[in-house]
Amino acid sequence: PGTLVLFRGRNSMHRVTPTIGERTRILVVLAYNTEPGVALSEAARMT
């Protein structure tokens, strides 16, 4: 169980609930580009 949250923009204000116990928070970032063959920058891959 969890929540899917969609953000548009890098500076969107948001908050998260604290994790409980030893459970690790998992964050997934999906990205796409309309131009074929364009890769994410190193900074974007480190996010």
JSON list of C-alpha atoms in Angstrom, two decimals:
[
{"chain": "A", "resi": 1, "resn": "PRO", "atom": "CA", "xyz": [0.00, 0.00, 0.00]},
{"chain": "A", "resi": 2, "resn": "GLY", "atom": "CA", "xyz": [1.21, 3.47, -0.77]},
{"chain": "A", "resi": 3, "resn": "THR", "atom": "CA", "xyz": [0.45, 6.67, -2.61]},
{"chain": "A", "resi": 4, "resn": "LEU", "atom": "CA", "xyz": [1.26, 7.72, -6.15]},
{"chain": "A", "resi": 5, "resn": "VAL", "atom": "CA", "xyz": [2.10, 11.43, -6.33]},
{"chain": "A", "resi": 6, "resn": "LEU", "atom": "CA", "xyz": [2.71, 13.27, -9.59]},
{"chain": "A", "resi": 7, "resn": "PHE", "atom": "CA", "xyz": [4.74, 16.50, -9.55]},
{"chain": "A", "resi": 8, "resn": "ARG", "atom": "CA", "xyz": [5.15, 18.98, -12.35]},
{"chain": "A", "resi": 9, "resn": "GLY", "atom": "CA", "xyz": [8.13, 21.22, -11.79]},
{"chain": "A", "resi": 10, "resn": "ARG", "atom": "CA", "xyz": [11.30, 20.83, -9.79]},
{"chain": "A", "resi": 11, "resn": "ASN", "atom": "CA", "xyz": [10.28, 23.21, -6.99]},
{"chain": "A", "resi": 12, "resn": "SER", "atom": "CA", "xyz": [6.86, 21.79, -6.13]},
{"chain": "A", "resi": 13, "resn": "MET", "atom": "CA", "xyz": [6.07, 22.19, -2.44]},
{"chain": "A", "resi": 14, "resn": "HIS", "atom": "CA", "xyz": [5.24, 18.90, -0.78]},
{"chain": "A", "resi": 15, "resn": "ARG", "atom": "CA", "xyz": [5.56, 16.99, 2.46]},
{"chain": "A", "resi": 16, "resn": "VAL", "atom": "CA", "xyz": [6.04, 13.36, 3.40]},
{"chain": "A", "resi": 17, "resn": "THR", "atom": "CA", "xyz": [5.06, 11.32, 6.41]},
{"chain": "A", "resi": 18, "resn": "PRO", "atom": "CA", "xyz": [7.87, 9.95, 8.57]},
{"chain": "A", "resi": 19, "resn": "THR", "atom": "CA", "xyz": [8.88, 6.34, 8.05]},
{"chain": "A", "resi": 20, "resn": "ILE", "atom": "CA", "xyz": [8.23, 4.01, 10.98]},
{"chain": "A", "resi": 21, "resn": "GLY", "atom": "CA", "xyz": [10.72, 1.53, 12.39]},
{"chain": "A", "resi": 22, "resn": "GLU", "atom": "CA", "xyz": [13.51, 0.29, 10.16]},
{"chain": "A", "resi": 23, "resn": "ARG", "atom": "CA", "xyz": [11.50, 0.53, 6.98]},
{"chain": "A", "resi": 24, "resn": "THR", "atom": "CA", "xyz": [13.35, 2.42, 4.23]},
{"chain": "A", "resi": 25, "resn": "ARG", "atom": "CA", "xyz": [11.51, 4.94, 2.08]},
{"chain": "A", "resi": 26, "resn": "ILE", "atom": "CA", "xyz": [11.62, 4.06, -1.60]},
{"chain": "A", "resi": 27, "resn": "LEU", "atom": "CA", "xyz": [11.48, 6.81, -4.20]},
{"chain": "A", "resi": 28, "resn": "VAL", "atom": "CA", "xyz": [11.00, 6.14, -7.90]},
{"chain": "A", "resi": 29, "resn": "VAL", "atom": "CA", "xyz": [11.54, 8.83, -10.50]},
{"chain": "A", "resi": 30, "resn": "LEU", "atom": "CA", "xyz": [10.20, 8.16, -13.98]},
{"chain": "A", "resi": 31, "resn": "ALA", "atom": "CA", "xyz": [11.48, 10.45, -16.72]},
{"chain": "A", "resi": 32, "resn": "TYR", "atom": "CA", "xyz": [10.96, 10.65, -20.45]},
{"chain": "A", "resi": 33, "resn": "ASN", "atom": "CA", "xyz": [11.98, 12.84, -23.36]},
{"chain": "A", "resi": 34, "resn": "THR", "atom": "CA", "xyz": [10.10, 13.48, -26.57]},
{"chain": "A", "resi": 35, "resn": "GLU", "atom": "CA", "xyz": [13.38, 13.49, -28.54]},
{"chain": "A", "resi": 36, "resn": "PRO", "atom": "CA", "xyz": [14.80, 10.03, -29.33]},
{"chain": "A", "resi": 37, "resn": "GLY", "atom": "CA", "xyz": [18.33, 9.31, -28.11]},
{"chain": "A", "resi": 38, "resn": "VAL", "atom": "CA", "xyz": [18.41, 12.05, -25.46]},
{"chain": "A", "resi": 39, "resn": "ALA", "atom": "CA", "xyz": [19.85, 10.89, -22.12]},
{"chain": "A", "resi": 40, "resn": "LEU", "atom": "CA", "xyz": [19.40, 12.38, -18.67]},
{"chain": "A", "resi": 41, "resn": "SER", "atom": "CA", "xyz": [22.21, 14.55, -17.35]},
{"chain": "A", "resi": 42, "resn": "GLU", "atom": "CA", "xyz": [24.48, 13.13, -14.64]},
{"chain": "A", "resi": 43, "resn": "ALA", "atom": "CA", "xyz": [22.84, 15.45, -12.08]},
{"chain": "A", "resi": 44, "resn": "ALA", "atom": "CA", "xyz": [19.38, 14.15, -13.01]},
{"chain": "A", "resi": 45, "resn": "ARG", "atom": "CA", "xyz": [20.55, 10.53, -12.72]},
{"chain": "A", "resi": 46, "resn": "MET", "atom": "CA", "xyz": [21.86, 11.23, -9.19]},
{"chain": "A", "resi": 47, "resn": "THR", "atom": "CA", "xyz": [18.47, 12.48, -7.95]}
]
